Coordinates of C-alpha atoms in Angstrom, one line a residue:
M110 CA 110.6 85.6 75.1
R111 CA 112.9 87.0 77.7
Q112 CA 116.0 85.2 78.9
I113 CA 117.7 86.5 82.0
I114 CA 121.3 85.5 82.8
Y115 CA 122.5 85.8 86.4
V116 CA 126.0 85.4 87.5
V117 CA 126.3 85.4 91.3
I118 CA 129.5 85.3 93.2
L119 CA 129.5 85.2 97.0
L120 CA 133.0 85.2 98.3
F121 CA 134.4 85.4 101.8
I122 CA 137.8 86.7 100.9
I123 CA 139.2 86.5 104.4
P124 CA 138.3 83.1 105.8
C125 CA 136.1 83.1 108.9
S126 CA 134.1 80.6 110.8
V127 CA 130.5 81.3 111.6
Y128 CA 127.9 79.3 113.3
S129 CA 125.7 78.7 110.3
Q130 CA 125.0 76.2 107.6
S131 CA 126.5 76.9 104.1
V132 CA 124.8 79.7 102.3
P133 CA 121.5 78.3 100.9
D134 CA 120.1 78.9 97.4
I135 CA 117.9 81.7 98.5
E136 CA 116.4 82.5 95.1
K137 CA 115.3 78.9 94.8
L138 CA 113.9 79.0 98.3
L139 CA 111.8 82.0 97.5
E140 CA 110.7 80.5 94.2
T141 CA 109.6 77.4 96.1
N142 CA 107.4 79.6 98.3
D143 CA 105.8 81.3 95.2
I144 CA 107.7 84.6 95.8
E145 CA 108.7 85.8 92.3
S146 CA 111.6 88.1 91.4
S147 CA 109.1 90.6 89.9
E148 CA 107.5 91.3 93.3
D149 CA 108.3 94.4 95.2
Y150 CA 111.2 94.3 97.7
Y151 CA 112.3 90.9 96.3
E152 CA 115.9 92.1 96.4
D153 CA 115.5 93.4 100.0
M154 CA 114.3 90.0 101.1
I155 CA 117.3 88.3 99.5
N156 CA 119.7 90.7 101.2
S157 CA 118.0 90.1 104.6
L158 CA 118.2 86.3 104.2
I159 CA 121.8 86.4 103.1
H160 CA 122.6 88.3 106.3
L161 CA 120.6 85.8 108.4
S162 CA 122.4 82.9 106.8
V163 CA 125.7 84.3 108.1
Q164 CA 124.3 85.6 111.4
P165 CA 121.3 83.4 112.2
I166 CA 118.6 84.2 114.7
N167 CA 118.9 82.6 118.2
L168 CA 115.6 80.9 118.8
N169 CA 116.1 81.0 122.6
S170 CA 116.5 84.7 122.9
A171 CA 114.8 86.3 119.8
G172 CA 111.6 88.3 120.3
F173 CA 108.6 88.9 118.0
D174 CA 110.3 91.7 116.1
S175 CA 113.4 89.6 115.4
L176 CA 111.5 86.6 114.3
K177 CA 109.5 88.7 111.9
M178 CA 112.7 88.8 109.8
L179 CA 111.9 85.1 109.0
F180 CA 109.5 86.0 106.1
F181 CA 108.2 82.5 105.9
L182 CA 106.4 82.5 109.3
S183 CA 103.1 84.2 110.0
D184 CA 102.4 86.3 113.0
A185 CA 100.3 83.5 114.5
Q186 CA 103.1 81.0 114.1
I187 CA 105.5 83.4 115.8
D188 CA 103.0 83.8 118.7
N189 CA 102.8 80.0 119.1
L190 CA 106.6 79.7 119.0
L191 CA 107.0 82.3 121.8
D192 CA 104.2 80.7 123.9
F193 CA 105.8 77.3 123.5
R194 CA 109.2 78.6 124.5
K195 CA 107.7 80.3 127.6
K196 CA 105.9 77.1 128.7
H197 CA 108.6 74.5 128.0
G198 CA 111.8 76.5 128.2
A199 CA 114.7 76.8 125.8
F200 CA 115.0 74.8 122.6
T201 CA 117.7 72.2 122.3
H202 CA 117.2 71.2 118.7
P203 CA 115.5 72.9 115.7
N204 CA 113.3 69.8 115.1
E205 CA 111.5 70.7 118.3
L206 CA 109.7 73.4 116.3
L207 CA 107.6 70.6 114.8
L208 CA 105.9 70.3 118.2
I209 CA 104.5 73.8 117.9
T210 CA 101.0 74.1 116.6
G211 CA 100.9 75.4 113.0
I212 CA 104.6 74.8 112.1
S213 CA 105.0 72.1 109.5
Q214 CA 108.0 70.3 108.1
Q215 CA 107.9 72.7 105.1
D216 CA 108.0 75.7 107.5
L217 CA 111.0 74.2 109.3
S218 CA 112.8 73.6 106.1
N219 CA 112.2 77.2 105.1
I220 CA 113.7 78.8 108.2
K221 CA 116.3 76.2 109.2
P222 CA 119.2 77.9 107.4
F223 CA 118.5 81.1 109.2
I224 CA 118.1 80.0 112.9
R225 CA 120.4 78.6 115.5
I226 CA 120.2 77.0 118.9
G227 CA 122.7 77.7 121.7
T228 CA 124.7 80.5 123.3
Y229 CA 127.2 81.2 120.5
T230 CA 128.0 84.9 120.2
P231 CA 130.2 86.4 117.6
E232 CA 132.0 88.5 120.2
K233 CA 134.0 85.4 121.1
Q234 CA 135.9 85.9 117.9
S235 CA 138.9 88.3 117.5
R236 CA 138.0 91.9 117.0
Y237 CA 140.3 91.9 114.0
H238 CA 138.2 89.1 112.4
L239 CA 136.8 90.4 109.1
S240 CA 134.3 89.0 106.7
Q241 CA 133.9 90.3 103.2
E242 CA 131.2 89.6 100.6
I243 CA 131.1 90.3 96.9
L244 CA 127.9 89.9 94.9
A245 CA 128.1 90.4 91.1
R246 CA 125.2 90.0 88.6
L247 CA 124.8 90.4 84.9
K248 CA 121.3 90.7 83.4
M249 CA 120.6 90.5 79.7
T250 CA 117.2 90.5 77.9
H251 CA 116.5 88.8 74.6
P252 CA 115.2 89.8 72.2
K253 CA 116.4 93.4 72.3
Q254 CA 113.9 96.1 73.0
A255 CA 112.9 98.6 70.4
G256 CA 115.0 101.3 72.1
Y257 CA 118.2 99.7 70.9
K258 CA 117.3 99.9 67.3
K259 CA 119.2 102.4 65.0
Y260 CA 117.3 104.5 62.4
S261 CA 118.6 106.4 59.4
R262 CA 117.3 109.8 58.4
K263 CA 115.9 108.4 55.2
A264 CA 113.4 106.4 57.1
F265 CA 111.5 109.5 58.2
L266 CA 109.6 112.1 56.2
Y267 CA 110.2 114.9 58.7
E268 CA 113.4 115.9 60.5
K269 CA 111.6 116.4 63.8
D270 CA 110.4 112.8 63.8
Y271 CA 113.9 111.6 63.2
I272 CA 115.3 113.7 66.1
T273 CA 112.5 112.4 68.4
K274 CA 113.3 108.8 67.6
K275 CA 117.0 109.5 68.0
Q276 CA 116.6 111.0 71.4
S277 CA 114.6 108.0 72.6
R278 CA 117.3 105.5 71.6
F279 CA 119.0 103.7 74.5
Q280 CA 122.6 105.0 74.9
G281 CA 124.1 101.9 76.7
P282 CA 124.5 98.2 76.0
P283 CA 121.6 95.7 76.5
V284 CA 123.3 94.4 79.7
G285 CA 122.5 95.3 83.2
T286 CA 125.2 95.1 85.8
L287 CA 125.2 95.0 89.6
L288 CA 128.2 94.9 91.9
K289 CA 127.9 94.8 95.7
Y290 CA 130.7 94.8 98.2
K291 CA 130.4 94.5 102.0
I292 CA 133.0 94.3 104.7
S293 CA 132.2 93.8 108.4
N294 CA 133.7 93.0 111.7
Q295 CA 131.1 90.7 113.2
Q296 CA 128.4 93.0 114.6
R297 CA 130.6 96.0 115.5
W298 CA 130.9 97.8 112.2
Q299 CA 130.3 97.3 108.5
G300 CA 130.8 99.1 105.2
G301 CA 129.1 98.6 101.9
L302 CA 129.2 99.7 98.3
T303 CA 126.6 99.2 95.6
L304 CA 127.0 99.9 91.9
E305 CA 124.2 99.3 89.5
N306 CA 123.2 99.9 85.8
D307 CA 120.0 98.9 84.2
P308 CA 120.1 97.5 80.6
G309 CA 120.4 100.4 78.2
E310 CA 122.1 102.7 80.6
N311 CA 125.6 103.9 79.6
Y312 CA 128.8 104.2 81.6
F313 CA 130.9 107.3 82.4
T314 CA 128.7 109.9 80.8
K315 CA 127.9 113.4 82.0
N316 CA 124.9 111.9 83.8
Q317 CA 126.8 108.9 85.1
K318 CA 130.0 110.6 86.3
T319 CA 130.7 107.8 88.8
G320 CA 130.6 105.3 86.0
F321 CA 127.4 103.7 87.1
D322 CA 123.9 105.1 87.1
F323 CA 123.3 104.3 90.8
L324 CA 126.0 104.5 93.4
S325 CA 125.3 103.7 97.1
V326 CA 127.8 103.8 100.0
H327 CA 127.3 103.3 103.7
V328 CA 129.4 102.9 106.9
C329 CA 127.7 101.6 110.0
Y330 CA 129.2 101.4 113.5
T331 CA 127.5 99.7 116.4
P332 CA 129.2 100.4 119.8
E333 CA 126.2 99.0 121.6
K334 CA 126.4 101.4 124.5
I335 CA 124.4 104.6 124.9
I336 CA 125.0 105.2 121.2
H337 CA 123.6 101.9 119.8
R338 CA 124.2 102.6 116.1
I339 CA 125.6 105.3 113.8
I340 CA 125.2 105.2 110.0
I341 CA 126.8 107.5 107.5
G342 CA 125.8 107.3 103.9
D343 CA 122.7 105.6 102.6
Y344 CA 120.2 104.1 105.0
K345 CA 116.6 103.0 105.3
L346 CA 113.9 103.7 107.9
Q347 CA 111.2 101.5 109.4
W348 CA 108.9 103.1 112.0
G349 CA 105.7 101.9 113.5
Q350 CA 103.2 100.4 111.1
G351 CA 104.5 102.3 108.2
L352 CA 102.2 105.3 108.2
L353 CA 105.1 107.8 108.5
A354 CA 108.1 106.0 107.2
W355 CA 108.9 102.5 106.0
S356 CA 111.5 101.3 103.4
G357 CA 112.2 97.8 102.4
Y358 CA 110.1 94.7 102.6
S359 CA 106.5 95.5 103.7
S360 CA 103.9 92.8 104.4
G361 CA 100.5 93.3 102.8
K362 CA 97.5 91.2 101.7
S363 CA 98.6 87.7 100.8
T364 CA 97.7 84.1 101.4
S365 CA 99.6 84.4 104.7
T366 CA 96.5 86.0 106.2
L367 CA 98.0 86.7 109.6
S368 CA 101.2 88.5 108.6
N369 CA 99.9 92.1 108.8
E370 CA 101.7 93.4 111.9
K371 CA 104.9 95.3 111.0
S372 CA 108.0 95.1 113.2
G373 CA 110.5 97.7 112.0
N374 CA 114.2 97.8 112.7
G375 CA 114.4 101.6 113.0
I376 CA 117.4 102.8 111.0
A377 CA 119.4 100.2 109.0
P378 CA 122.1 100.3 106.3
Y379 CA 120.6 100.5 102.8
T380 CA 121.8 97.8 100.4
S381 CA 119.1 97.6 97.8
T382 CA 119.1 99.1 94.3
D383 CA 115.8 100.9 94.4
E384 CA 116.7 104.5 93.5
N385 CA 113.9 106.1 95.4
R386 CA 113.1 104.5 98.7
Y387 CA 116.2 105.4 100.7
L388 CA 117.7 108.3 102.7
R389 CA 121.2 109.7 102.4
G390 CA 123.1 111.5 105.2
I391 CA 123.6 110.6 108.8
A392 CA 121.5 108.6 111.3
A393 CA 122.0 107.6 114.9
S394 CA 120.2 105.2 117.3
L395 CA 120.5 105.9 121.0
H396 CA 119.7 103.8 124.1
P397 CA 119.7 106.3 127.0
T398 CA 118.2 103.7 129.2
R399 CA 117.6 100.0 128.9
T400 CA 113.9 100.4 127.9
V401 CA 114.1 103.6 125.8
T402 CA 115.3 103.9 122.2
T403 CA 115.7 107.2 120.4
E404 CA 116.6 107.6 116.7
I405 CA 117.4 110.8 114.9
F406 CA 118.5 111.4 111.3
V407 CA 119.2 114.1 108.7
S408 CA 119.1 113.3 105.0
Y409 CA 119.7 115.3 101.8
K410 CA 119.8 113.9 98.3
K411 CA 118.8 114.7 94.7
T412 CA 116.0 112.7 93.1
D413 CA 114.4 112.4 89.7
G414 CA 111.6 114.5 88.5
N415 CA 109.7 116.1 85.6
L416 CA 109.7 119.9 85.6
A417 CA 106.2 121.3 85.0
D418 CA 105.4 124.1 82.6
L419 CA 105.4 127.5 84.3
D420 CA 101.9 129.1 84.8
T421 CA 102.6 132.6 83.3
L422 CA 99.0 133.7 84.1
T423 CA 99.7 133.9 87.9
P424 CA 101.4 137.0 89.4
E425 CA 104.2 134.8 90.7
A426 CA 105.3 132.0 88.5
V427 CA 106.5 129.2 90.7
Q428 CA 108.4 126.3 89.2
T429 CA 106.9 122.9 90.2
A430 CA 107.7 119.3 89.3
S431 CA 106.4 115.8 89.5
L432 CA 108.2 112.7 90.6
Y433 CA 109.9 110.3 88.1
Q434 CA 110.4 107.0 89.9
T435 CA 111.2 104.4 87.3
G436 CA 114.9 104.7 87.9
Y437 CA 115.7 104.4 84.2
H438 CA 118.2 106.7 82.5
R439 CA 118.6 105.0 79.2
N440 CA 118.1 107.8 76.7
S441 CA 118.4 111.6 76.6
S442 CA 114.8 112.1 77.6
E443 CA 115.1 110.0 80.7
C444 CA 118.5 111.4 81.5
E445 CA 117.1 115.0 81.5
K446 CA 114.9 114.0 84.5
K447 CA 117.8 112.8 86.6
H448 CA 118.4 114.7 89.9
I449 CA 115.9 117.5 89.1
L450 CA 114.5 117.6 92.7
K451 CA 116.3 118.4 95.9
E452 CA 115.0 116.3 98.8
F453 CA 115.7 117.3 102.4
T454 CA 114.4 115.1 105.2
T455 CA 114.9 114.9 109.0
G456 CA 113.1 113.1 111.8
L457 CA 113.1 111.9 115.4
S458 CA 111.7 108.8 117.0
T459 CA 111.4 107.8 120.7
R460 CA 110.1 104.4 121.8
L461 CA 109.5 102.9 125.3
N462 CA 110.0 99.2 125.3
H463 CA 108.2 97.8 128.4
R464 CA 107.8 94.2 129.2
Y465 CA 104.1 94.2 128.5
F466 CA 103.8 97.0 125.9
R467 CA 105.7 99.2 123.5
I468 CA 104.8 102.7 122.6
G469 CA 106.6 105.2 120.3
I470 CA 106.2 108.7 119.0
Q471 CA 107.7 109.8 115.6
L472 CA 108.2 113.2 114.0
L473 CA 109.1 113.6 110.3
H474 CA 109.7 116.7 108.2
Y475 CA 110.7 116.8 104.6
N476 CA 110.8 119.3 101.7
F477 CA 111.1 119.0 98.0
S478 CA 112.6 121.8 95.9
P479 CA 111.0 122.7 93.6
P480 CA 107.7 121.7 95.2
L481 CA 105.6 118.9 93.7
T482 CA 102.7 119.7 91.5
I483 CA 99.2 118.4 92.4
G484 CA 98.0 118.0 88.9
K485 CA 94.7 119.1 87.2
A486 CA 92.8 115.8 86.9
S487 CA 90.1 115.0 89.5
Y488 CA 92.2 112.1 90.9
Q489 CA 95.2 114.4 91.3
Q490 CA 93.6 117.2 93.4
Y491 CA 94.8 115.7 96.7
N492 CA 98.3 114.7 95.4
E493 CA 101.4 115.2 97.5
T494 CA 103.0 118.6 97.3
G495 CA 106.2 117.8 99.3
N496 CA 106.5 121.4 100.3
Q497 CA 107.6 121.8 103.9
R498 CA 105.5 118.9 105.1
T499 CA 105.6 117.9 108.8
L500 CA 104.0 114.7 110.2
V501 CA 103.7 113.2 113.7
S502 CA 102.5 109.7 114.7
I503 CA 102.1 107.5 117.8
D504 CA 102.3 103.7 117.5
Y505 CA 101.8 100.9 120.0
K506 CA 102.0 97.2 120.6
T507 CA 100.7 95.2 123.6
G508 CA 99.3 91.7 124.3
G509 CA 98.2 89.2 126.9
Y510 CA 96.2 86.0 127.2
H511 CA 96.7 85.3 123.5
F512 CA 95.3 88.7 122.5
Y513 CA 97.7 91.0 120.6
L514 CA 96.9 94.7 119.8
F515 CA 98.9 96.9 117.5
G516 CA 98.4 100.1 115.6
E517 CA 99.6 103.6 114.6
T518 CA 97.8 107.0 114.3
A519 CA 99.4 109.8 112.3
R520 CA 98.6 113.5 111.5
S521 CA 100.1 115.6 108.8
G522 CA 100.6 119.4 108.9
N523 CA 97.6 120.0 106.7
G524 CA 95.3 118.5 109.4
A525 CA 94.7 115.1 107.6
W526 CA 94.7 111.9 109.7
A527 CA 95.6 108.3 109.1
T528 CA 95.2 105.4 111.5
I529 CA 95.5 101.6 111.5
N530 CA 94.7 99.3 114.3
G531 CA 94.8 95.5 114.5
L532 CA 93.7 92.8 116.9
R533 CA 95.0 89.2 116.7
Y534 CA 93.9 86.2 118.8
S535 CA 95.8 82.9 119.0
G536 CA 94.1 81.3 122.0
I537 CA 92.1 78.6 120.2
P538 CA 94.1 75.4 119.4
R539 CA 95.0 75.2 115.7
L540 CA 93.1 78.4 114.9
A541 CA 94.1 82.1 114.9
L542 CA 92.0 85.1 113.9
C543 CA 92.8 88.8 113.2
A544 CA 90.9 92.0 112.5
L545 CA 92.5 95.1 111.0
Y546 CA 90.8 98.5 110.5
R547 CA 92.4 101.3 108.5
H548 CA 91.4 104.9 107.7
Y549 CA 93.6 107.2 105.6
D550 CA 92.2 110.7 104.8
K551 CA 92.3 111.7 101.2
G552 CA 94.6 114.6 102.1
Y553 CA 97.0 112.5 104.1
H554 CA 100.4 111.9 102.5
S555 CA 103.8 110.9 103.5
H556 CA 106.4 110.4 100.8
Y557 CA 108.1 107.6 102.7
N558 CA 105.1 105.6 104.0
S559 CA 104.1 102.0 103.2
G560 CA 101.2 101.0 105.3
F561 CA 98.7 98.2 104.9
A562 CA 96.4 99.2 102.1
E563 CA 94.7 98.2 98.9
Y564 CA 97.1 100.4 97.0
S565 CA 100.7 101.3 97.8
N566 CA 100.4 105.0 98.5
T567 CA 98.6 104.7 101.9
T568 CA 96.1 107.5 101.4
N569 CA 92.4 108.1 100.4
E570 CA 91.1 104.8 101.8
E571 CA 89.1 103.1 104.5
G572 CA 88.9 99.4 105.0
L573 CA 88.2 96.4 107.3
Y574 CA 90.3 93.3 107.0
L575 CA 89.4 89.9 108.6
G576 CA 91.7 87.0 108.5
L577 CA 91.7 83.3 109.6
E578 CA 94.6 80.8 109.8
S579 CA 93.9 77.2 110.7
T580 CA 95.9 74.0 110.9
P581 CA 93.3 71.3 111.6
F582 CA 95.9 68.6 110.8
R583 CA 99.7 68.8 110.9
N584 CA 100.1 68.8 107.1
L585 CA 97.0 70.8 106.3
K586 CA 96.9 74.6 106.4
I587 CA 93.9 76.8 105.7
N588 CA 94.1 80.6 105.2
V589 CA 91.1 82.8 104.5
Y590 CA 90.7 86.6 104.5
Y591 CA 87.9 89.1 103.7
D592 CA 88.7 92.7 103.0
R593 CA 86.1 95.4 102.5
F594 CA 87.3 98.9 101.4
R595 CA 86.2 102.2 100.0
F596 CA 87.9 105.4 98.6
F597 CA 87.0 108.9 99.6
S598 CA 87.8 110.5 96.2
P599 CA 88.2 109.3 92.6
R600 CA 91.4 107.4 91.9
Y601 CA 93.2 107.1 88.6
Q602 CA 90.9 106.6 85.6
A603 CA 87.8 106.9 87.8
T604 CA 85.3 109.8 87.9
I605 CA 83.6 108.9 91.2
P606 CA 84.9 107.4 94.5
G607 CA 85.0 103.6 94.4
K608 CA 84.6 100.8 96.8
G609 CA 85.0 97.0 96.7
Q610 CA 85.5 93.8 98.6
E611 CA 87.8 90.8 98.3
I612 CA 87.6 87.2 99.5
V613 CA 90.6 84.9 99.2
G614 CA 90.9 81.3 100.4
D615 CA 94.0 79.1 100.3
V616 CA 94.3 75.4 101.3
T617 CA 97.7 73.8 101.3
F618 CA 98.6 70.2 102.0
N619 CA 102.2 69.2 102.2
R620 CA 104.4 66.2 102.7
S621 CA 108.1 65.9 103.0
R622 CA 108.8 66.0 99.3
W623 CA 105.7 67.6 97.7
D624 CA 102.8 69.9 98.4
C625 CA 99.5 70.6 96.9
S626 CA 97.7 74.0 97.1
F627 CA 94.2 75.2 96.1
Q628 CA 93.4 78.9 96.0
T629 CA 90.2 80.8 95.2
R630 CA 89.7 84.5 94.9
R631 CA 86.7 86.7 94.4
Q632 CA 86.9 90.5 94.0
T633 CA 84.2 93.0 93.3
G634 CA 84.2 96.8 92.8
R635 CA 87.5 98.8 93.2
R636 CA 88.7 101.9 91.4

């Protein structure tokens, strides 16, 4: 049995007054909504909600993209909220949200700590007004893993077996540590520092010269003129529908059947502890005109990898490597993989934000040195090489008369294509529908993507997704989706291309103090 101990400290060292409720118990809130700590991007969700609890969203001015930051609302609920605001004018009290079709008392309770009503703006405060946050966490596992156990030479018949076991022993204590510090001056500038060690990782060794296994620093300045934002240090990227680049929380198949449209924030400071999905360097967001946004960035960092054996039978032996993405550096074997690869990335994005549509074009280039190996197994023949890869994509969003269209189409330098296109309709009272088609060539790869897919790598797949969300009564919600998909080439542990389909239905009835949910799932095929 595992016991995890968390110690969380959230301090505002310099007192400040903000228009917000007291910081809610976010982990309890996520647990109430069946979002577990083991899920991907859980930490990113916590960071975003902590930020919103301090700087809540103004319901009377926020658009679709901003409201998507409220993870608890579906796309259809946001559509209904915006339609209600357009017809009836500005909100005067949060409880007015209960008048909107599809928003229940539970939905209001979920988002209430992160929204506000009114014209309050942080700029009214002094420019010297600072807020500071410290987040500290200790994580311990019990019982201890086998990697902490000590062995004597007498326990092994052969010396090599003893050496192998010794090299696999964890070098650090069975305690994971996390320390985050953030300082900001309202929305003008902010700085952040993240230090993290997993259980079993040591401190101040030749592989952890900074003391901690993972160190992340960023400084962000927002002048809000032609230069909208500048970030130096670590940052994340969210473009289009995720076919080229997307880091952080990514919506996918879930019981919230109409939450498939992505709304990225472009470049943003990186505050998570994932040691792979981030960029390091400098990034800038420009607003040359009121309707045009341009983003440009350059990144260079070292990342983990496994060096492959040299092929001495070829005339020119080229060193290659494979990615190592666990983030663990607990023993000598894992530490040898740290920072083997050099990763250079640069890109450019330009978006036109019109009143009735949005369209953008993105260009991404990256290179791994040494290049990545494709592998010898049948499922590895189309693997990413990461050697001088250039990709370009176009994404769009538009809507009218309760119809909403969105999508992105991308092409990589090797001629492979990827496309995703969705249609959502919210014109029927208490009912919303969506359809989503995706096609990712088996040769299409982007190291930074996170598009809607059956698997997380957004490649080698075609599928059609149909979703339905209905609220026949105020306290009753029905979500159903059907997804049919196929793969163009064999996947892991498969010898032939696979296909499958999935049907999921979820019925939830809630009252003010309790809720009841019934879910059914049927899946066939796959691989």
